[in-house]
Coordinates of C-alpha atoms and ligand atoms in Angstrom, one line a residue:
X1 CA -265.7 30.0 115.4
X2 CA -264.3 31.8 112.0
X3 CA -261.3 32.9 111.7
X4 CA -260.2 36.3 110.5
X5 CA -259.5 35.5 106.7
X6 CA -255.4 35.0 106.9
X7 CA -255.6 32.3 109.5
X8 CA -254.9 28.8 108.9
X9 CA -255.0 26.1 111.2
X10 CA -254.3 22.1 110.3
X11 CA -255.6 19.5 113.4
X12 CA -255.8 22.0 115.6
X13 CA -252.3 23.4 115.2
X14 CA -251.6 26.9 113.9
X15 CA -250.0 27.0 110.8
X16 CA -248.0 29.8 109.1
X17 CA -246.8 28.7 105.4
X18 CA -246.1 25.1 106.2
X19 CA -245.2 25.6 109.7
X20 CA -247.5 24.6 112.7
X21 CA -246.9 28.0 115.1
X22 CA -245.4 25.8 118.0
X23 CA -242.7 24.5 115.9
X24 CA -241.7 27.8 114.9
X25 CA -241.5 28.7 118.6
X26 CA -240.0 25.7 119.6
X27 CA -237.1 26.4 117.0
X28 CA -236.9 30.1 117.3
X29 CA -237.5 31.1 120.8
X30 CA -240.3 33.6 121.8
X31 CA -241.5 35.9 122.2
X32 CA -241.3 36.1 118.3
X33 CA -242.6 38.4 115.3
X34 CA -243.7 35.9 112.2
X35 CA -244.2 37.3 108.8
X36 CA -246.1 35.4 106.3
X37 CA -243.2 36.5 102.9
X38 CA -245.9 35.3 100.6
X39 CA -248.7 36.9 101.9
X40 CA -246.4 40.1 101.7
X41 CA -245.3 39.5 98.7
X42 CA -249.2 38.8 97.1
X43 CA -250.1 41.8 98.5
X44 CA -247.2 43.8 96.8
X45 CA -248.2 42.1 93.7
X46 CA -252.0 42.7 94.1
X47 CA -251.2 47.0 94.4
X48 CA -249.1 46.8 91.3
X49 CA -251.8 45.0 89.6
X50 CA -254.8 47.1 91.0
X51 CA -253.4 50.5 91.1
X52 CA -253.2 51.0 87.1
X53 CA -255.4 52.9 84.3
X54 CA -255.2 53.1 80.6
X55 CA -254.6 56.9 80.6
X56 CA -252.7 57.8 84.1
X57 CA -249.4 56.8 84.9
X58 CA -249.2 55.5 88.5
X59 CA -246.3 54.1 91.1
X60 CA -247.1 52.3 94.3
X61 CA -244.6 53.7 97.3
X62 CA -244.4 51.1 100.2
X63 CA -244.1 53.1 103.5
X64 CA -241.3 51.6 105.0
X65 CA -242.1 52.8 109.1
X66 CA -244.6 50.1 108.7
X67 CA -242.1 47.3 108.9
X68 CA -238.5 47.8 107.6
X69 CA -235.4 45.2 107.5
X70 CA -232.8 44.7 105.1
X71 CA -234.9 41.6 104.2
X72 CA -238.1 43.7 103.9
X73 CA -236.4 46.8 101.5
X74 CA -234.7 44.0 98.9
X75 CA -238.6 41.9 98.8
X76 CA -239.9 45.9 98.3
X77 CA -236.9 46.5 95.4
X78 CA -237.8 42.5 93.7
X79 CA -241.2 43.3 93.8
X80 CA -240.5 46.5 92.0
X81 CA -242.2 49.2 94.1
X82 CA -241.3 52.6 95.3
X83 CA -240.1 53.2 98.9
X84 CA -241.2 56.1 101.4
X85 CA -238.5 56.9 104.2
X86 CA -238.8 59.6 107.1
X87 CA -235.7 59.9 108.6
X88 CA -231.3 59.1 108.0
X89 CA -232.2 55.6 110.0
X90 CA -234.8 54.4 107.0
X91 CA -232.8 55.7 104.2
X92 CA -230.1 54.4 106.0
X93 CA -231.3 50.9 105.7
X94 CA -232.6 51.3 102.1
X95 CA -228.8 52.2 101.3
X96 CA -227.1 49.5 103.0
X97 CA -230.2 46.7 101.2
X98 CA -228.6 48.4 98.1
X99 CA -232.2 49.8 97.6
X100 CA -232.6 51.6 94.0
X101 CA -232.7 55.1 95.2
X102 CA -234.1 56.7 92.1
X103 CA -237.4 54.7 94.0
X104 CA -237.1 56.4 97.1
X105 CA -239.2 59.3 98.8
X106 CA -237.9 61.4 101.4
X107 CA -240.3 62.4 103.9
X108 CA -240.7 63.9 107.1
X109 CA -241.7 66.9 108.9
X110 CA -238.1 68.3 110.7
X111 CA -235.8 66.7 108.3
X112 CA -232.0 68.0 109.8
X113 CA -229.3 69.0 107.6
X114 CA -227.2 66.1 108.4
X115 CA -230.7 64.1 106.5
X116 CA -231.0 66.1 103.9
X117 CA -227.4 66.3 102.9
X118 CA -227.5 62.2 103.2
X119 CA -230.4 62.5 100.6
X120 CA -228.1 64.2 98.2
X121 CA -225.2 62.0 98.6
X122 CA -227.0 58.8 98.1
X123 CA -229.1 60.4 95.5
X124 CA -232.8 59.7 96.3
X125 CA -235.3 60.7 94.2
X126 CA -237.8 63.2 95.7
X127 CA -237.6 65.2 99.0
X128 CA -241.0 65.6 100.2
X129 CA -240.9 69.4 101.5
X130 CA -243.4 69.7 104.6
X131 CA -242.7 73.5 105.4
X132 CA -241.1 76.6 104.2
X133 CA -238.1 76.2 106.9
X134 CA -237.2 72.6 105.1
X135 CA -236.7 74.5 101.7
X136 CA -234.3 77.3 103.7
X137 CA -232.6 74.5 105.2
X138 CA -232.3 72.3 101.3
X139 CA -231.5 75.3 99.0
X140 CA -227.7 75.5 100.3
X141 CA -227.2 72.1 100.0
X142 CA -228.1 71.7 96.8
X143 CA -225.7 71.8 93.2
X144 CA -228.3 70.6 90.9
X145 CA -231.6 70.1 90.5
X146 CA -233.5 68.0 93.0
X147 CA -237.2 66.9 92.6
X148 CA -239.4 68.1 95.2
X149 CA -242.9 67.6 96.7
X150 CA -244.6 69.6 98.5
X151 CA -247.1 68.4 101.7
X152 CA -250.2 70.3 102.2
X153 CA -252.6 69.2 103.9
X154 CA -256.6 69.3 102.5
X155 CA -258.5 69.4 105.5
X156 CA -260.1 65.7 105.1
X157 CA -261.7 64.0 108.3
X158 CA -261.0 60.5 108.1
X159 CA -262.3 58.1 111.1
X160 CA -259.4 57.3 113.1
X161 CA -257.6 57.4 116.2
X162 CA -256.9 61.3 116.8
X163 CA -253.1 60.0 117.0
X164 CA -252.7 58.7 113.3
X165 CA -255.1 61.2 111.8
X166 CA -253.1 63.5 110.2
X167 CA -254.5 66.3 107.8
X168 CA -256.7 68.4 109.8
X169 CA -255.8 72.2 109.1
X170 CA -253.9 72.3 112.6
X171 CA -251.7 69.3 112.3
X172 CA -248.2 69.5 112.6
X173 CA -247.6 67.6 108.6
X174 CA -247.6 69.8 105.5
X175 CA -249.1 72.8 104.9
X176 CA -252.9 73.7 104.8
X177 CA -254.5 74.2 101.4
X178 CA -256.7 77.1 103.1
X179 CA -253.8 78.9 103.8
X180 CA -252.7 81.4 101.1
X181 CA -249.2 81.1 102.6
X182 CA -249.6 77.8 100.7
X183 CA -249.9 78.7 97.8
X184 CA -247.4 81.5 98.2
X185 CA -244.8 78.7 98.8
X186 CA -245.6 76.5 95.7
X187 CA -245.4 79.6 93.5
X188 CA -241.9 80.2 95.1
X189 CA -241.2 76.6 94.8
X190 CA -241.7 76.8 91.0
X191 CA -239.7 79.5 90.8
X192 CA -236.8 78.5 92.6
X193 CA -233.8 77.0 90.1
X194 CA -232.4 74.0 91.7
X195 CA -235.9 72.8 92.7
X196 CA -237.8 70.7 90.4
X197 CA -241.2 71.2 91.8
X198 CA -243.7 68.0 91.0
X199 CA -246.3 68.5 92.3
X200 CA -248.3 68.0 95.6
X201 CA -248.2 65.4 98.5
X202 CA -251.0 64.6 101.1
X203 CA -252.1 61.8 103.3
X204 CA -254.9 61.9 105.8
X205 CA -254.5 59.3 108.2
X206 CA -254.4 56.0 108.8
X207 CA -256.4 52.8 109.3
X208 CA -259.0 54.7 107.3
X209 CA -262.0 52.2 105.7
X210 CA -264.3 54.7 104.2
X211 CA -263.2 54.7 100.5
X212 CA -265.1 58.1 100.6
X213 CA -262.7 60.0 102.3
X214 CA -259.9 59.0 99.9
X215 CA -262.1 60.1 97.0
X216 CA -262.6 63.4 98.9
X217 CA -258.5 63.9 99.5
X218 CA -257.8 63.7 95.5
X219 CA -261.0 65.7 94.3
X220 CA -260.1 68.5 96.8
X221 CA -256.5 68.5 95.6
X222 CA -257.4 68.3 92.0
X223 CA -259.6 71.2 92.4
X224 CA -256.8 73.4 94.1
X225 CA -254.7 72.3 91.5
X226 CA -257.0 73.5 88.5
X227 CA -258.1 76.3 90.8
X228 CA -254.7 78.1 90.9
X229 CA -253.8 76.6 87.8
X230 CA -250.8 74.9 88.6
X231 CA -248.3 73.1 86.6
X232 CA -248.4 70.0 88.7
X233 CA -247.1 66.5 87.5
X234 CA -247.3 64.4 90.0
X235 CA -249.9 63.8 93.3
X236 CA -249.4 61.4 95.7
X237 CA -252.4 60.6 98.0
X238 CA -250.1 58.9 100.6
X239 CA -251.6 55.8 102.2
X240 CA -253.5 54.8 105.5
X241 CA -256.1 52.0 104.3
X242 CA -257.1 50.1 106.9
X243 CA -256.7 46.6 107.7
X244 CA -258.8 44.0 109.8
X245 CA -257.3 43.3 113.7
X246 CA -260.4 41.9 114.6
X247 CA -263.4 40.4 113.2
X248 CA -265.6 43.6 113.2
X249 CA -263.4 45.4 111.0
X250 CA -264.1 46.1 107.1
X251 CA -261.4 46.6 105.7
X252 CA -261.8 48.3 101.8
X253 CA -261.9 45.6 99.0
X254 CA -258.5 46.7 97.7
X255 CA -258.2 45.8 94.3
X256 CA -261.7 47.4 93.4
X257 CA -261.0 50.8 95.3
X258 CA -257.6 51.1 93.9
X259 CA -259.0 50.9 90.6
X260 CA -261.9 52.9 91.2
X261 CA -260.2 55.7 92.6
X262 CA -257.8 55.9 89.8
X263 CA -260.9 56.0 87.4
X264 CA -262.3 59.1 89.7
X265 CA -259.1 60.8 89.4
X266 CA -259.3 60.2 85.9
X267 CA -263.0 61.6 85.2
X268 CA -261.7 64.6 87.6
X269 CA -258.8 65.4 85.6
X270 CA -261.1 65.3 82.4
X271 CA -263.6 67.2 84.0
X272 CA -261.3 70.2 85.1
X273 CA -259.4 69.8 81.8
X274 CA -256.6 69.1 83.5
X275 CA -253.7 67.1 82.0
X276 CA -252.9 63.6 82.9
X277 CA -250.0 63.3 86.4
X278 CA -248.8 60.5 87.8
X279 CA -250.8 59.5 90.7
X280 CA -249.1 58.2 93.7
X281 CA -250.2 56.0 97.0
X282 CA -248.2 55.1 99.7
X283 CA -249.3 51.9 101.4
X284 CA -247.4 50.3 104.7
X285 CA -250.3 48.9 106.9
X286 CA -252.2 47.3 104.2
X287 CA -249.4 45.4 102.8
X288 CA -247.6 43.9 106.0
X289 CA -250.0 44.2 109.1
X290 CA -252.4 40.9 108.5
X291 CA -248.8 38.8 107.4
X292 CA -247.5 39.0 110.5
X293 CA -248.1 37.1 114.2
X294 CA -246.4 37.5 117.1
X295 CA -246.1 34.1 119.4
X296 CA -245.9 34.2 122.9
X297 CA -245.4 31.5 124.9
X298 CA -248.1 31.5 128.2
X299 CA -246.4 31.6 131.7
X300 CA -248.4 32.3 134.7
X301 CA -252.1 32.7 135.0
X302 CA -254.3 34.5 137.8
X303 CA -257.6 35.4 139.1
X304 CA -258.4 38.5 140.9
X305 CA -260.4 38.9 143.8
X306 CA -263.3 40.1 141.7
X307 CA -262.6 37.1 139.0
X308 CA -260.7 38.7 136.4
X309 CA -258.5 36.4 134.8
X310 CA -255.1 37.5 133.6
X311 CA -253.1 35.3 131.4
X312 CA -249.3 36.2 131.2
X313 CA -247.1 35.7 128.3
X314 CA -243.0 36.6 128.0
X315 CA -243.5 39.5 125.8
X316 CA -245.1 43.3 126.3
X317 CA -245.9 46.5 125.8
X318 CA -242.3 46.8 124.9
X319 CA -243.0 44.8 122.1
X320 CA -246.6 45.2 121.6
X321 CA -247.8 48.8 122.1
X322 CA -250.4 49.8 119.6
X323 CA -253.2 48.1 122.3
X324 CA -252.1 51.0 125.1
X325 CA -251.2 53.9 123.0
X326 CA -254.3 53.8 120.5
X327 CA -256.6 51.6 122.7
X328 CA -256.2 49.2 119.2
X329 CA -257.9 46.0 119.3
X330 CA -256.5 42.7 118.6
X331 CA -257.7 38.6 117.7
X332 CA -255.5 36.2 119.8
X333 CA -256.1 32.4 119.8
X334 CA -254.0 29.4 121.6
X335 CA -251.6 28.6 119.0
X336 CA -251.5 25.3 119.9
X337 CA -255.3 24.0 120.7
X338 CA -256.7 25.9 117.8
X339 CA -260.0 23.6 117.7
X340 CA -260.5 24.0 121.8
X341 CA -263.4 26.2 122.5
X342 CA -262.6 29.5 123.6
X343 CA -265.1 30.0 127.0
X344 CA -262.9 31.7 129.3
X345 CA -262.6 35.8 129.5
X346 CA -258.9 36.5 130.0
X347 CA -256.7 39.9 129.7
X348 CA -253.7 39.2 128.2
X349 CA -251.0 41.0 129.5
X350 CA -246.7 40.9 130.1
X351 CA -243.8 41.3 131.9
X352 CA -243.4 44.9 132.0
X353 CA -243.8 46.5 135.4
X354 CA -246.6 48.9 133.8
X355 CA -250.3 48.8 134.0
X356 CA -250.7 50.0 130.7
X357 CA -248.8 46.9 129.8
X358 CA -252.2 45.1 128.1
X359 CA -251.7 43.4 125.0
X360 CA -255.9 42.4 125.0
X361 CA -258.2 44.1 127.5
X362 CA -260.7 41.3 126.7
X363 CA -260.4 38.3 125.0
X364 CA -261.8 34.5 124.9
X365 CA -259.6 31.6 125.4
X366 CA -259.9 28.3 126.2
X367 CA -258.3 28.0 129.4
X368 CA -254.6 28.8 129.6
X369 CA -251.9 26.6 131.1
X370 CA -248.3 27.8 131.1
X371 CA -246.4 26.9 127.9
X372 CA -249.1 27.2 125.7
X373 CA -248.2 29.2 122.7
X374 CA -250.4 32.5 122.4
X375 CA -250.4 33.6 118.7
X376 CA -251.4 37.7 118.8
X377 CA -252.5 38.3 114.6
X378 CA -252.2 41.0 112.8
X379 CA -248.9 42.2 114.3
X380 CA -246.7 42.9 110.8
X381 CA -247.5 46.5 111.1
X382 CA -245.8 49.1 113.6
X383 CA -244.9 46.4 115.9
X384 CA -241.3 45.9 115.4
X385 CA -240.9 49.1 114.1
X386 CA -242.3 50.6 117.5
X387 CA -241.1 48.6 119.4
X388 CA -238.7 49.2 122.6
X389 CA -236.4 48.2 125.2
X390 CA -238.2 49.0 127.9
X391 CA -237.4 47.7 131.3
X392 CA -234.4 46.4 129.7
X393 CA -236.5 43.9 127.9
X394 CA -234.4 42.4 124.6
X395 CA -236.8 42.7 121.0
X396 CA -237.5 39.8 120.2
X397 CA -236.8 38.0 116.4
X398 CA -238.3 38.5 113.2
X399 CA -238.9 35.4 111.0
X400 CA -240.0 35.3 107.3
X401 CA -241.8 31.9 106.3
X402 CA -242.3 31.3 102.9
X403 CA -244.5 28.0 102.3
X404 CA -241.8 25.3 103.3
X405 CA -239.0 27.8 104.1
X406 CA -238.0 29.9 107.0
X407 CA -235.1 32.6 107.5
X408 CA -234.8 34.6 110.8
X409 CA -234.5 38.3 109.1
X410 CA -233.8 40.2 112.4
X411 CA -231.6 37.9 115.3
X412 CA -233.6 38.1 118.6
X413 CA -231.4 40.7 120.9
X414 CA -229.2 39.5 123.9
X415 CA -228.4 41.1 127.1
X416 CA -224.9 42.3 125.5
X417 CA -227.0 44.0 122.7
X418 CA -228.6 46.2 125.5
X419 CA -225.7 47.5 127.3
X420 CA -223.5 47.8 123.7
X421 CA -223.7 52.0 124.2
X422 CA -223.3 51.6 127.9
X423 CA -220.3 53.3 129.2
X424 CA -218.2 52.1 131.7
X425 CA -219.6 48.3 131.7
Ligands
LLP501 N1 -247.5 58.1 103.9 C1 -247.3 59.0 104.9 C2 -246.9 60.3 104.6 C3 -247.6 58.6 106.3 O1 -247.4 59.5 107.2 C4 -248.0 57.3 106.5 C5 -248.3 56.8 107.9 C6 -248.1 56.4 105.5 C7 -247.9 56.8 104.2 C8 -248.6 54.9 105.7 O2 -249.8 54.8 106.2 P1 -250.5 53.3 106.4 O3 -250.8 52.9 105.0 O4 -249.5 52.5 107.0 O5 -251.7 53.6 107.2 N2 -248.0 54.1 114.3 C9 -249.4 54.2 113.8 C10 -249.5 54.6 112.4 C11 -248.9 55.9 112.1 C12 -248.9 56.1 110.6 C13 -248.1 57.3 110.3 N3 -248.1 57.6 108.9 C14 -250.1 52.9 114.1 O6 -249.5 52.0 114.7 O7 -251.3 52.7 113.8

C-alpha cells in the first residue's frame, strides 16, 4: 500500500525524523501529539519562498489557532513570518515567546475591551476590525494612530464543511461587500483620525483545494476596491488551503498557486490601473497539519453482534475531535507493524463515555492486539488547539522531533492540572 507522501517507515517501524514511533511512545507516554519541526519548518520556508513577485510586496501571516505553543510562536518569529491571533489567550502566548509584535494581526469577530486595550499595551501591529461595534468599542482606547483592517466578506463559495466556510453574505465574520453599509464604514474608517485604515481583510474558508475560488476572492475584492476607488494599501486573502488527511485528497501544488495567484493579482492590479498593495495570506492548516501524528497505544478490541470490529485506544474525542464535529476523515496505520497487511475493517474509537467519540468510522488494519501503537496522521492542525478535558481526561503531550533530536514542547497534563481552579479540593 502507498503511503500518504509525509510518511516514513524503516523495517516496518514508523519513523518520525530519526525516531521509530514506538520509541517515542515508549519514552514519552501516550496518548501523544508528534510534530515533525522540520517538516514545519520547510513548509514555513517554502511560503516565504513561493509567495513573492517582482512588483508586489507580500508577507506570509501564520494563523496561530492552527497549532500554538511558546515553541511554535519563537520557530514562527526564526522563521521570519507574520502571526495572526484571535483572542487575549493567543496574543497572550505571542507576548510571553517574546513574539515581535510589529508581526502580529489582531483578529476576531467580538474582540472585548479588556483585548483590545491588551493590543494597545503590547503594541501589535494591525487590529483587524470585523464590524462597526469593534471600531465604537477601539476609538476610546486609542492615543495614537493604530493600523486597521477591515473584514468584509466577498460572497465566495468555497467547497467545504458548512462549519469552516466562512464568507457567505450571512456569516457571522466581516462585513458583506454587497452591503452599502460596507462601504459606508470604510469611508468612515478613512476618515476617522487615530485609525490608519490599510486596507481590506477576507478569508473564505478553510480546507479549500480549488485554486479557483482563491482567484475569485482577490479579483472580486480588487474590483470593489477600483470600483469605489479606494485608497487601499494592503489586502490580505486570509488562508484556508487544504491539506491531504487521506489519500483521496488533492491538495493545491503550493508553491505554483502561491506564485500564480500573486501573478493574477498582479495582471488585475494592472488591469484596473490600480497601484501596487501589499498582498497578504494567512496560512495555519497548510503549514502544521501533515507534521503532526498523534500515537495511541491500542487497549481493548471487540466484535459486535453484527461483526463490527472496534479497536480502542487511550485517547478521544477529547483529544481528537475534528472526525465528530466535521465528519473529517483520517489515514491511521499500526505504528509498529507498518509492513503487516491491513485486511481487517475496524472503527477506531476511545475512552470517552460518548458515541460520537469516533476517531475513524472505517478504517483497515491488520489485526489489532492491545499495546500496539496506533499512529492517527495528519493531526498538527486544530488538534491540540481544540482539544479538551472532557470527562476529566488529561491532554496529552506535544513533542517536536527534529531529525535526531526531540524536546517535549507542551508537558502531558496530570490529575493535579485538572482540579488546579477547583475550589474547595
Ligand atoms: N485567517 C482567518 C481569518 C481564519 O479565520 C482562519 C481559519 C485562517 C486564517 C486559517 O485557515 P487555515 O489556513 O488553517 O485553513 N477548526 C477548523 C478550522 C477553522 C478555521 C477557522 N479559521 C478545522 O479543524 O477544520
Amino acid at each position: 500500500m502507498t503511503h500518504l507522501h509525509f510518511v516514513n517507515s524503516h523495517n516496518g517501524q514508523l519513523m518520525i525524523g530519526n525516531f521509530t514511533a514506538s520509541e517515542l511512545a515508549n519514552r514519552f507516554g501516550t496518548p501523544l501529539y508528534v510534530m515533525d519541526e522540520k517538516y514545519i519548518r520547510n513548509q514555513t520556508r517554502m511560503f516565504k519562498a513561493s509567495f513573492i513577485h517582482p512588483t508586489l510586496l507580500s508577507e506570509v501571516i501564520y494563523a496561530s489557532k492552527a497549532f500554538l505553543t511558546i515553541a511554535m510562536c519563537k520557530l514562527i518569529q526564526e522563521e521570519g513570518l507574520s502571526l495572526d491571533v484571535v483572542s487575549g489567550g493567543e496574543l497572550y502566548t505571542a507576548y510571553c515567546a517574546k513574539f515581535d509584535m510589529n508581526r502580529v494581526y489582531f483578529h476576531g469577530n467580538n474582540k472585548s475591551e479588556e483585548e483590545l486595550r491588551m493590543a494597545i499595551v503590547y503594541g501589535v501591529s494591525t487590529i483587524v476590525l470585523d464590524n462597526e461595534s469593534e471600531l465604537e468599542l477601539l476609538l476610546p482606547l486609542l492615543t495614537s494612530a493604530q493600523k486597521v483592517l477591515l473584514r468584509v466578506n466577498p460572497g465566495i463559495e468555497a467547497h467545504t464543511h458548512e462549519y469552516i466556510a466562512t464568507t457567505k453574505n450571512d456569516s457571522k465574520f466581516g462585513l458583506s461587500t454587497a452591503d452599502p453599509a460596507t462601504l459606508a464604514l470604510i469611508e468612515r474608517l478613512i476618515r476617522e483620525p487615530l485609525i490608519d485604515f490599510l486596507g481590506l481583510h477576507a478569508h473564505i474558508g478553510s480546507q479549500i483545494f480549488e485554486s479557483e475560488s482563491f482567484f475569485k476572492e482577490a479579483k472580486t475584492l480588487l474590483n470593489y476596491i477600483s470600483e469605489h476607488k479606494l485608497v487601499v494599501r494592503e489586502l490580505n486573502l486570509g488562508g484556508g488551503f487544504g491539506v491531504a488527511y487521506t489519500r483521496k485528497d488533492q491538495p493545491l501544488s503550493l508553491p505554483e498557486f502561491l506564485r500564480s495567484l500573486l501573478e493574477h493579482i498582479s495582471q488585475t492590479l494592472s488591469s484596473l490601473g490600480l497601484s501596487p498593495m501589499k498582498i497578504m495570506i494567512e496560512p495555519g492548516r497548510s503549514i502544521v497539519a501533515n507534521s503532526g501524528t498523534t500515537l495511541y497505544t491500542i487497549g481493548s478490541t471487540k466484535t459486535t453482534i453484527n461483526q463490527k470490529n472496534y479497536v480502542f485506544v487511550d485517547g478521544s474525542m477529547a483529544d481528537h475531535i475534528r472526525t465528530v464535529l466535521y465528519g473529517a476523515q483520517y489515514t491511521a496505520l499500526l505504528a509498529n507493524r507498518m509492513s503487516d497487511v491491513c485486511d481487517t475493517q475496524y472503527t477506531v474509537t476511545g475512552k470517552a463515555c460518548e458515541s460520537g467519540d469516533i476517531i475513524i468510522k472505517e478504517t483497515y488494519l491488520p489485526p489489532c492486539t492491545k499495546g500496539d501503537i496506533l499512529a492517527v496522521f495528519s493531526t498538527g492542525a486544530y488538534h491540540y488547539t481544540m482539544s479538551s478535558n472532557y470527562n476529566r481526561l488529561p491532554r496529552p503531550a506535544v513533542i517536536f522531533v527534529n531529525d535526531d533530536q526531540v524536546r517535549v514542547v507542551v508537558k502531558r497534563e496530570t490529575y493535579q492540572d485538572l482540579i488546579r481552579n477547583d475550589i474547595g479540593a
